[in-house]
XYZ file of C-alpha atoms in Angstrom:
308
model
C 7.683 71.720 -5.391
C 10.301 74.643 -5.273
C 9.109 75.939 -8.880
C 5.775 75.710 -7.843
C 6.732 77.755 -5.033
C 8.307 80.349 -6.916
C 5.591 80.409 -9.382
C 3.351 81.238 -6.690
C 5.422 84.016 -5.184
C 6.168 85.673 -8.666
C 2.319 85.449 -9.493
C 1.614 86.976 -6.055
C 4.079 89.966 -6.448
C 3.107 90.591 -9.984
C -0.562 91.064 -8.548
C 0.922 93.558 -5.830
C 2.375 95.409 -8.632
C -0.191 95.548 -10.631
C -2.817 96.839 -7.933
C -0.437 99.897 -7.631
C -1.535 102.792 -10.170
C -1.537 106.282 -10.787
C -3.633 109.137 -12.105
C -3.029 112.140 -14.071
C -5.094 115.283 -13.151
C -4.002 118.708 -15.022
C -0.224 117.795 -15.177
C -0.484 116.147 -11.515
C 0.361 112.337 -10.887
C -1.168 110.779 -8.202
C -0.337 107.740 -6.136
C -3.081 105.428 -5.893
C -3.220 102.418 -3.136
C -4.534 99.012 -4.027
C -8.277 99.886 -2.756
C -8.426 102.808 -4.900
C -7.344 100.828 -8.012
C -9.875 98.606 -7.531
C -12.679 100.931 -6.904
C -11.326 102.842 -9.915
C -11.936 99.751 -12.138
C -15.493 99.707 -10.837
C -16.619 103.395 -11.286
C -14.518 105.577 -8.620
C -13.865 108.790 -10.917
C -10.529 109.768 -9.529
C -10.362 112.948 -11.550
C -13.591 113.966 -10.133
C -12.446 113.067 -6.660
C -9.411 115.353 -6.934
C -11.333 118.146 -8.723
C -13.623 118.346 -5.312
C -10.667 118.581 -3.188
C -9.432 121.123 -5.177
C -12.439 123.269 -5.145
C -13.611 122.207 -1.808
C -14.917 125.316 0.531
C -16.684 122.892 3.206
C -13.606 123.114 5.417
C -13.423 126.618 5.710
C -17.307 126.975 5.945
C -17.293 124.135 8.919
C -15.226 126.937 10.887
C -18.306 129.559 9.872
C -20.848 126.954 10.743
C -19.619 127.854 14.368
C -21.460 130.986 14.018
C -24.573 129.301 13.561
C -24.752 126.828 16.548
C -25.265 126.793 19.876
C -22.335 124.295 21.674
C -20.016 124.127 24.688
C -16.517 124.565 24.372
C -13.133 123.772 26.413
C -10.614 126.156 25.608
C -6.560 125.267 26.495
C -4.237 128.121 25.444
C -0.454 128.021 26.293
C 2.299 130.132 25.399
C 5.781 128.645 25.786
C 9.209 131.085 26.678
C 12.177 130.405 25.331
C 13.406 127.287 27.655
C 10.308 125.433 26.841
C 8.296 126.437 30.068
C 4.845 127.873 30.009
C 5.184 131.857 30.092
C 0.996 132.100 30.147
C -1.952 130.040 30.018
C -5.576 130.319 29.701
C -8.319 127.308 30.572
C -12.094 127.973 30.180
C -15.202 126.768 29.514
C -17.589 128.757 27.539
C -21.106 128.377 26.041
C -22.619 129.855 22.933
C -26.237 130.260 22.434
C -28.362 131.297 19.718
C -31.489 133.552 18.948
C -32.131 133.147 15.369
C -28.537 133.825 13.523
C -27.146 135.981 16.424
C -25.153 134.616 19.020
C -23.960 135.402 22.572
C -21.098 133.587 24.927
C -20.856 133.008 28.122
C -17.976 132.529 30.172
C -18.540 129.781 32.846
C -15.274 128.985 34.231
C -12.018 130.968 33.382
C -8.263 130.123 35.009
C -5.339 132.257 33.516
C -1.638 132.324 34.504
C 1.252 134.259 33.884
C 1.247 137.375 31.838
C -1.879 136.386 29.569
C -3.554 139.546 29.665
C -2.204 143.271 29.827
C -2.747 145.633 32.689
C -5.593 146.874 30.429
C -7.209 143.389 30.102
C -6.524 142.666 26.767
C -4.840 139.706 25.496
C -0.697 140.039 25.474
C -0.110 137.517 22.987
C -0.920 137.575 19.163
C -1.659 134.032 19.517
C -4.435 134.309 21.889
C -5.592 137.273 20.132
C -6.280 134.887 17.001
C -7.712 132.412 18.926
C -10.372 134.442 20.563
C -10.928 136.398 17.383
C -11.743 132.727 15.811
C -13.543 131.289 18.814
C -14.655 133.730 21.285
C -17.814 136.099 20.672
C -18.022 139.370 22.722
C -21.485 140.799 23.174
C -24.318 140.010 20.741
C -22.997 139.225 17.489
C -25.265 138.247 14.080
C -24.596 136.237 11.230
C -25.401 135.928 7.368
C -26.995 132.173 6.464
C -23.382 131.174 5.709
C -22.102 132.340 9.372
C -20.023 135.244 8.021
C -20.386 138.465 10.171
C -23.062 140.642 8.687
C -21.207 143.931 9.591
C -17.648 142.431 9.305
C -14.811 144.534 10.950
C -12.660 147.168 8.771
C -9.174 147.779 8.459
C -5.847 146.399 8.081
C -5.948 143.969 11.119
C -9.192 143.036 10.181
C -7.477 141.858 6.671
C -4.639 140.403 7.559
C -6.892 138.103 10.213
C -9.058 137.106 7.339
C -6.091 136.199 5.411
C -4.576 134.203 8.218
C -7.749 132.352 8.831
C -7.657 131.161 5.006
C -4.098 130.179 5.493
C -4.909 127.933 8.306
C -8.641 126.828 7.511
C -8.296 126.893 3.786
C -4.735 125.784 2.869
C -4.180 124.876 -0.645
C -5.662 127.968 -2.408
C -3.776 131.020 -3.198
C -4.271 133.856 -0.729
C -4.722 137.367 -2.415
C -2.877 140.289 -1.263
C -0.097 138.048 1.098
C 3.157 138.813 -0.345
C 5.786 136.117 -0.796
C 3.596 133.630 0.697
C 0.103 133.751 -0.770
C 1.031 132.115 -4.132
C 3.521 129.223 -2.670
C 0.413 127.523 -1.014
C -1.278 127.266 -3.998
C -0.589 123.307 -4.518
C -3.011 122.994 -7.370
C -1.187 125.579 -9.583
C 1.528 124.019 -11.867
C 4.309 125.894 -10.535
C 3.594 124.726 -7.095
C 2.385 120.808 -7.511
C 5.651 120.136 -9.041
C 7.087 120.396 -5.805
C 4.575 117.531 -4.398
C 4.019 114.139 -4.104
C -0.049 113.565 -4.127
C -1.580 110.283 -3.108
C -5.259 108.665 -2.553
C -5.501 106.042 -0.100
C -8.518 103.959 1.693
C -8.489 103.874 5.141
C -10.779 104.281 8.236
C -10.826 107.458 10.620
C -12.829 106.609 13.926
C -14.536 103.667 12.435
C -15.732 105.855 9.233
C -14.553 104.473 6.055
C -12.780 107.401 4.170
C -10.632 108.309 1.013
C -7.210 109.895 2.387
C -6.125 112.899 0.011
C -2.181 113.622 1.015
C 0.129 115.920 -0.518
C 3.493 115.704 1.018
C 6.547 118.053 -0.155
C 9.113 116.174 -2.292
C 12.248 114.930 -0.461
C 15.770 116.032 -2.013
C 14.676 118.929 -3.490
C 17.166 121.543 -4.614
C 18.067 124.653 -2.501
C 15.333 126.852 -4.519
C 12.617 124.592 -4.764
C 12.746 123.895 -0.831
C 12.380 128.009 -0.188
C 9.417 127.884 -2.190
C 7.366 125.175 0.281
C 4.602 126.533 2.420
C 2.734 123.483 3.283
C 5.224 120.722 3.954
C 1.963 118.315 4.618
C -1.219 118.374 4.018
C -3.703 115.252 4.630
C -7.475 115.195 4.465
C -9.824 112.388 5.237
C -13.283 112.357 3.380
C -16.129 110.185 3.959
C -17.031 107.592 1.353
C -20.596 107.744 1.435
C -21.119 111.604 1.626
C -17.778 112.996 0.819
C -17.766 114.778 4.028
C -14.365 116.109 5.699
C -13.969 114.433 9.043
C -10.280 115.094 9.627
C -7.519 117.393 8.265
C -3.917 117.451 9.317
C -1.453 119.770 8.044
C 1.765 121.454 8.556
C 2.917 124.600 7.381
C 6.754 126.830 7.723
C 8.337 129.126 6.148
C 11.514 131.441 6.918
C 12.685 134.643 5.439
C 15.068 137.431 7.069
C 12.279 139.031 8.161
C 9.788 136.558 9.433
C 9.375 132.882 9.921
C 6.382 130.561 11.450
C 6.338 126.828 12.048
C 2.619 125.570 12.352
C 1.022 122.125 12.638
C -2.503 121.685 13.087
C -5.253 118.503 13.548
C -8.567 119.290 12.602
C -11.500 116.656 13.452
C -15.287 117.470 11.998
C -18.793 115.974 12.236
C -22.036 116.620 11.053
C -24.374 118.236 13.914
C -27.778 119.999 13.410
C -27.234 118.926 9.438
C -23.954 121.079 9.544
C -20.495 120.092 9.214
C -18.893 121.618 12.459
C -15.221 121.248 13.880
C -14.999 119.208 17.021
C -11.815 119.258 17.996
C -8.773 121.679 16.694
C -5.525 121.291 18.186
C -2.055 123.555 16.888
C 1.039 123.772 17.815
C 3.211 126.590 16.418
C 5.698 129.310 16.638
C 5.786 132.986 14.970
C 8.320 135.459 14.753
C 7.320 138.714 12.901
C 8.391 142.297 12.817
C 8.159 144.156 16.224
C 6.816 141.363 18.070
C 8.291 139.049 20.305
C 8.564 135.545 19.280
C 5.669 133.481 20.012
C 5.551 129.668 20.776
C 1.928 128.149 21.444
C 0.119 125.457 21.877
C -3.751 125.209 22.008
C -6.442 122.726 22.272
C -10.091 123.706 21.187
C -13.047 121.298 21.843
C -16.727 121.667 20.684
C -19.610 119.476 21.660
C -23.237 119.729 22.770
C -24.286 121.640 19.815
C -28.063 123.022 19.326
C -29.459 124.971 16.685
């Protein structure tokens, strides 16, 4: 009996071990869980899936889709001081309406505290200004079919905001024109991918079966390799039936003598009016850039009641 139990145990362990596997994609070693291994055996193309992850633009476009839909939004922005107390805040409810591809926004309710605005009514904090640039609309603004503004603003500030949007909303791709950091976020570049552990697993998100692609900075990296890490973690949930992104969470940080930042975000998306769009965006981060006071902020944006 004892030998039989040992045999069964050994057989079980051997099958567990054989269920773990890896895939190789352009020099990238990707760990696969048991469900992915089984799916691979019956036709799931791992390399095609990774290629889809690498070239994906739907996540970035999902935020542009907010320029093509009417919706209600709950906005909650909090700016924190050195001792962890709230220095300023904004809470509001807004409604965006559409006429063709032109959008207007109405503020139903707004509550602020601290020095959220300057004496001239401008945003005092860079984080609040960026939030407004992402999610608020002044006057009537028209967009192309892909949600991009027909007459985008020009100048260095607009350029920097566009680069920051790409960093936040399309992580993993190189950012042109951004010194030091721009190439370090390109986790699919051979020089960068060597710093990461990659995996594909099978998990549910809000009851929806998903393939989950994860990129996590390797532990025990050397001093110089650690200094090349910008994306600490990037996890994306793709639906198994349509490969729609339904959740992405990531952590970004970098520190130099001139500037530093540490940001964590979590984004949930759904398909509304046949367009993939965010329904929840949470942000927690701190920035320290030249000529600006350090900003530590948390914001939560909720989008609902979509129309088209």
